[in-house]
Coordinates of C-alpha atoms in Angstrom, one line a residue:
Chain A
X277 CA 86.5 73.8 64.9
X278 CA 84.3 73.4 67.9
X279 CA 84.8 75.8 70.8
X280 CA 83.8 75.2 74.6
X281 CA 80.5 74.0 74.5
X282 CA 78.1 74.6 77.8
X283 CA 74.8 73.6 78.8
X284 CA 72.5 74.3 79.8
X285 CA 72.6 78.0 78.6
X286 CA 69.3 78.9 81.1
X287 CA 68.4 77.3 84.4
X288 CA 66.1 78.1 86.9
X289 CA 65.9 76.0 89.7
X290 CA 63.3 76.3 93.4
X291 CA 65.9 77.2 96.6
X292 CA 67.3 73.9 97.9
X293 CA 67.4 72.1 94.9
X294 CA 70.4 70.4 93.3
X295 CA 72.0 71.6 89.7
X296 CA 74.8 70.1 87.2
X297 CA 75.8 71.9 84.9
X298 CA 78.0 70.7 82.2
X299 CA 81.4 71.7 80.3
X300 CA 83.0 70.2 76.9
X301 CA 86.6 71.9 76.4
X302 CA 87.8 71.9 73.4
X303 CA 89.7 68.6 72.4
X304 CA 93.1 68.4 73.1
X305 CA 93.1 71.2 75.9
X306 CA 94.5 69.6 79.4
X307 CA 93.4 72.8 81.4
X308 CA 89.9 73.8 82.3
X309 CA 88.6 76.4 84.6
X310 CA 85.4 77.0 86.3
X311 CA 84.2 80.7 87.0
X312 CA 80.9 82.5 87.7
X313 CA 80.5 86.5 87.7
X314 CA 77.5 87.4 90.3
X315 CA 75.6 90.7 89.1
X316 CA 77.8 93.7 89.2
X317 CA 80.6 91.5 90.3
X318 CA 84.1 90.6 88.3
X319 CA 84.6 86.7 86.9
X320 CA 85.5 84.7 90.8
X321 CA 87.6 81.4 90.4
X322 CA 85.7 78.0 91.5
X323 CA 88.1 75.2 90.1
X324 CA 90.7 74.4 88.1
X325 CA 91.6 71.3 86.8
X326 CA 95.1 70.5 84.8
X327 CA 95.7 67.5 83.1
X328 CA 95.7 64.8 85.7
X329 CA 96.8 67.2 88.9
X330 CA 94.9 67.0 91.7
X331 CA 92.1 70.3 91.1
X332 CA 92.3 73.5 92.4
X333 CA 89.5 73.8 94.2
X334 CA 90.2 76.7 96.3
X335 CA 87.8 79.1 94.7
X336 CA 84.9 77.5 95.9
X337 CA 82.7 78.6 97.9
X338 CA 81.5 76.3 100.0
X339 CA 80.9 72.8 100.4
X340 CA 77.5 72.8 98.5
X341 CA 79.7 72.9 95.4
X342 CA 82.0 70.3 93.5
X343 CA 83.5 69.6 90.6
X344 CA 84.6 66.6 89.0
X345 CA 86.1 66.2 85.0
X346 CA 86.1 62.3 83.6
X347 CA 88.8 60.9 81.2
X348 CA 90.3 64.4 81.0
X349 CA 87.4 65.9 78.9
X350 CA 83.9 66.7 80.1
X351 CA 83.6 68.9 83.4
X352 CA 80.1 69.1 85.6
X353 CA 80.0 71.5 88.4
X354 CA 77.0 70.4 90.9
X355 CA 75.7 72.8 93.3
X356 CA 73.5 70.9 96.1
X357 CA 70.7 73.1 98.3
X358 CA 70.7 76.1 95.9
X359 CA 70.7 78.7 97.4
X360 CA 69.7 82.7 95.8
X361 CA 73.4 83.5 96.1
X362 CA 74.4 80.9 93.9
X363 CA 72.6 83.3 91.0
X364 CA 75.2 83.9 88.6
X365 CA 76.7 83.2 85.1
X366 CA 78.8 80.2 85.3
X367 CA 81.4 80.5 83.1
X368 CA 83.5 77.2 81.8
X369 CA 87.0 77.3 79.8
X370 CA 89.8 75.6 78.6
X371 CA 93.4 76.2 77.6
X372 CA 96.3 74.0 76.3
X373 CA 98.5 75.1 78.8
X374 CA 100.9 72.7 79.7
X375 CA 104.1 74.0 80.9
X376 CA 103.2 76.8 78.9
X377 CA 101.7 80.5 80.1
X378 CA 101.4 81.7 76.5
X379 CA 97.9 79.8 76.0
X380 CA 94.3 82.0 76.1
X381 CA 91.7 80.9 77.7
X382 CA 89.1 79.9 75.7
X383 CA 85.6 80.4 77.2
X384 CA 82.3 79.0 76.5
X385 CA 78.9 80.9 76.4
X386 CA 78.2 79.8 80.0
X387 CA 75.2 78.9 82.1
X388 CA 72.8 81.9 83.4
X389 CA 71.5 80.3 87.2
X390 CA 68.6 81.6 88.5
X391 CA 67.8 80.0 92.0
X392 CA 64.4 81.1 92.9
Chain B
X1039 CA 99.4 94.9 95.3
X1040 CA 97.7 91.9 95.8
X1041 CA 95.1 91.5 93.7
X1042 CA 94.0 92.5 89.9
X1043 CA 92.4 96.1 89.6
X1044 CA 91.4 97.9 86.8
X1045 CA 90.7 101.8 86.2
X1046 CA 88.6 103.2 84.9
X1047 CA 85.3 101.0 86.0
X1048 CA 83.7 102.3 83.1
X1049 CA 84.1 104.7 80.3
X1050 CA 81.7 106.8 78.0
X1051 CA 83.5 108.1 74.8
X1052 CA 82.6 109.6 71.4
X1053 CA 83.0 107.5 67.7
X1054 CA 86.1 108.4 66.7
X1055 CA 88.4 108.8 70.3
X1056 CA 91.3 107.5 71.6
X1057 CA 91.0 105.5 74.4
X1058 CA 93.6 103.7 77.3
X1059 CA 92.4 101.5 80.7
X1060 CA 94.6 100.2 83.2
X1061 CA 95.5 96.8 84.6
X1062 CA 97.6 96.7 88.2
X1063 CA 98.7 93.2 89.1
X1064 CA 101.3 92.1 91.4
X1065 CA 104.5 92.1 90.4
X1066 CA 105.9 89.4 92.2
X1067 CA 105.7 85.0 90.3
X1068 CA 104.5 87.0 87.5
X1069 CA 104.2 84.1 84.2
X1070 CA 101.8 86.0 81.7
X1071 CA 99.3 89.1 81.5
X1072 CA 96.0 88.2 79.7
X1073 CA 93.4 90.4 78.2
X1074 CA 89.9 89.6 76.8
X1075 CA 87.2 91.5 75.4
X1076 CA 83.7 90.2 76.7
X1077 CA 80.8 91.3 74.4
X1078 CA 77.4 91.4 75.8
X1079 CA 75.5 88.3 75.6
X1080 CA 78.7 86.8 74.8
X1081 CA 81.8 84.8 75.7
X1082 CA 85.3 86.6 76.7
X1083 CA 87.3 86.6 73.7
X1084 CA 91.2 86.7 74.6
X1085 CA 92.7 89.9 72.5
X1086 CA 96.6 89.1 74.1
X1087 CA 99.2 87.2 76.4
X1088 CA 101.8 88.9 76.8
X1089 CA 104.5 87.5 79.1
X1090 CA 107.7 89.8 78.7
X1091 CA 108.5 93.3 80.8
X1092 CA 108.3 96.0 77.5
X1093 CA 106.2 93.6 75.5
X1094 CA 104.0 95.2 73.0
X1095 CA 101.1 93.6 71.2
X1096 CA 98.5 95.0 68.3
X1097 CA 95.5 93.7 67.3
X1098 CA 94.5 96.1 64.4
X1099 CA 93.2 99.4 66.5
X1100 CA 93.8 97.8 70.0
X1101 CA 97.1 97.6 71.8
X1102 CA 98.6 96.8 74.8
X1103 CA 101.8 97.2 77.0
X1104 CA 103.3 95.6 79.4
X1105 CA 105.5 96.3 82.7
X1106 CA 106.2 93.6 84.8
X1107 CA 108.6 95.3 87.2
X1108 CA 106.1 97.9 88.4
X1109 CA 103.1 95.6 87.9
X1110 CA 100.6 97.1 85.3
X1111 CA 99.6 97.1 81.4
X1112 CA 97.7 99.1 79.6
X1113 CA 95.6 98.8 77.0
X1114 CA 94.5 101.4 74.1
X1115 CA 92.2 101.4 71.4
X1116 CA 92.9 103.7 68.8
X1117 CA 89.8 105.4 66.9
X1118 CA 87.3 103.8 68.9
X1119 CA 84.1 102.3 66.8
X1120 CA 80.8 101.4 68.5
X1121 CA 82.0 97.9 67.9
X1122 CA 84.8 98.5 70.4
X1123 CA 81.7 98.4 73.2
X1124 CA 82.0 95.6 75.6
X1125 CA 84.0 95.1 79.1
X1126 CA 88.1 94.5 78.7
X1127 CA 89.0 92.3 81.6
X1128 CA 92.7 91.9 82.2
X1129 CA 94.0 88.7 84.0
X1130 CA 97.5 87.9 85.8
X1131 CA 98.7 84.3 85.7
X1132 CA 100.8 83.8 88.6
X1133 CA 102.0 80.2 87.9
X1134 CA 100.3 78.4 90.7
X1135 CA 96.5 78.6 89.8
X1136 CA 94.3 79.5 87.7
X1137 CA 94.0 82.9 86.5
X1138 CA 92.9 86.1 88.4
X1139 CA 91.0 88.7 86.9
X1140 CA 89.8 92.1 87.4
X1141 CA 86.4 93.6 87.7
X1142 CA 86.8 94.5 83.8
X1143 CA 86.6 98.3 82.3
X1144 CA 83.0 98.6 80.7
X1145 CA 83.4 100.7 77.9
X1146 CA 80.6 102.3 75.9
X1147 CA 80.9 103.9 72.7
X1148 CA 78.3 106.5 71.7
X1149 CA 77.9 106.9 67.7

């Protein structure tokens, strides 16, 4: 079956401009998850959405970035006024957790950000 | 301990060798201990879950313990093949957000 799809898989973008990138979980999973691992650094936390809870959005790091998922499916992270920092592999997955903490996370092949 | 750390950072070993990392995570709201193998130029892959204090899981040479009281798992890999290269991240699920992982273990297997 279909895994977590991302795209795009490459984008470069000019400091200051604005980026979406997008997230389809894999059907039927209620829990998705938003990451990014800088160079040389471990997976950070953005957001986390579950089923129709309010997001976690205490990973993010600043107001430049949000999140929304519609109808419980497709995720886009936007980043406004890129900045070089925001460089990183954005990672996107999803889980069927729901009420339960044996579920994996299933990742996608995530989005390489190069803000030049 | 309040966060996620992993030992070694990285690891060089021979075709053929035994090999075991560590995971430290804090003990306390623990729900479930996740591992994943992530493969260059690839996505993590999850290799277990394990959610009980003494739990044991095998995934043909890899396996992993767990001890929730003192807060840490390991993981082995028995025989390791080139194959085996890639960086294990281990993540704790505390319940009341989403996962926290460690830096990972980057391990290199030389033929």
């Amino acid at each position: 079956g279909a895994g977590v799809s991302q795209s795009p898989s490459n984008k470069v973008t000019e400091k200051g401009k604005d980026v979406e990138l997008r997230c389809d979980p894999i059907s039927g999973h209620t829990a998705l998850y938003w990451y990014r691992q800088s160079l040389g650094q471990g997976l950070e936390f953005l957001i986390y959405f579950q089923g129709n809870s309010a997001p976690d959005k205490s990973g993010l790091p600043s107001d430049r970035f949000s999140a929304e998922r519609t109808g419980g499916s497709v995720s886009t992270l936007t980043i406004q006024r890129t900045q070089q920092e925001d460089s990183a592999v954005y990672l996107c997955a999803s889980s069927s957790k729901q009420g339960s903490y044996n579920s994996p996370l299933h990742f996608g092949n995530g989005t390489r950000l190069t803000v030049t | 301990i309040l966060n996620v750390e992993q030992s070694p950072q990285s690891l060089h070993v021979q075709e053929g060798d035994s090999t075991n990392f560590t995971c430290s995570f804090p003990s306390s709201n623990f729900y479930a201990l996740h591992w994943y193998r992530w493969e260059t130029a690839k996505s993590p892959e999850a290799l277990f879950v394990m959610t009980l204090n003494g739990d044991e899981k095998k995934k043909g040479r890899i396996s992993a313990t767990l001890n929730t009281k003192e807060g840490y798992s390991y993981l082995y890999i028995k025989g390791s093949q080139p194959e085996d290269s890639a960086t294990y991240l281990c993540a704790s699920d505390t319940g009341r957000r989403a996962l926290t992982f460690g830096s990972g273990t980057r391990l290199q297997v030389q033929p």
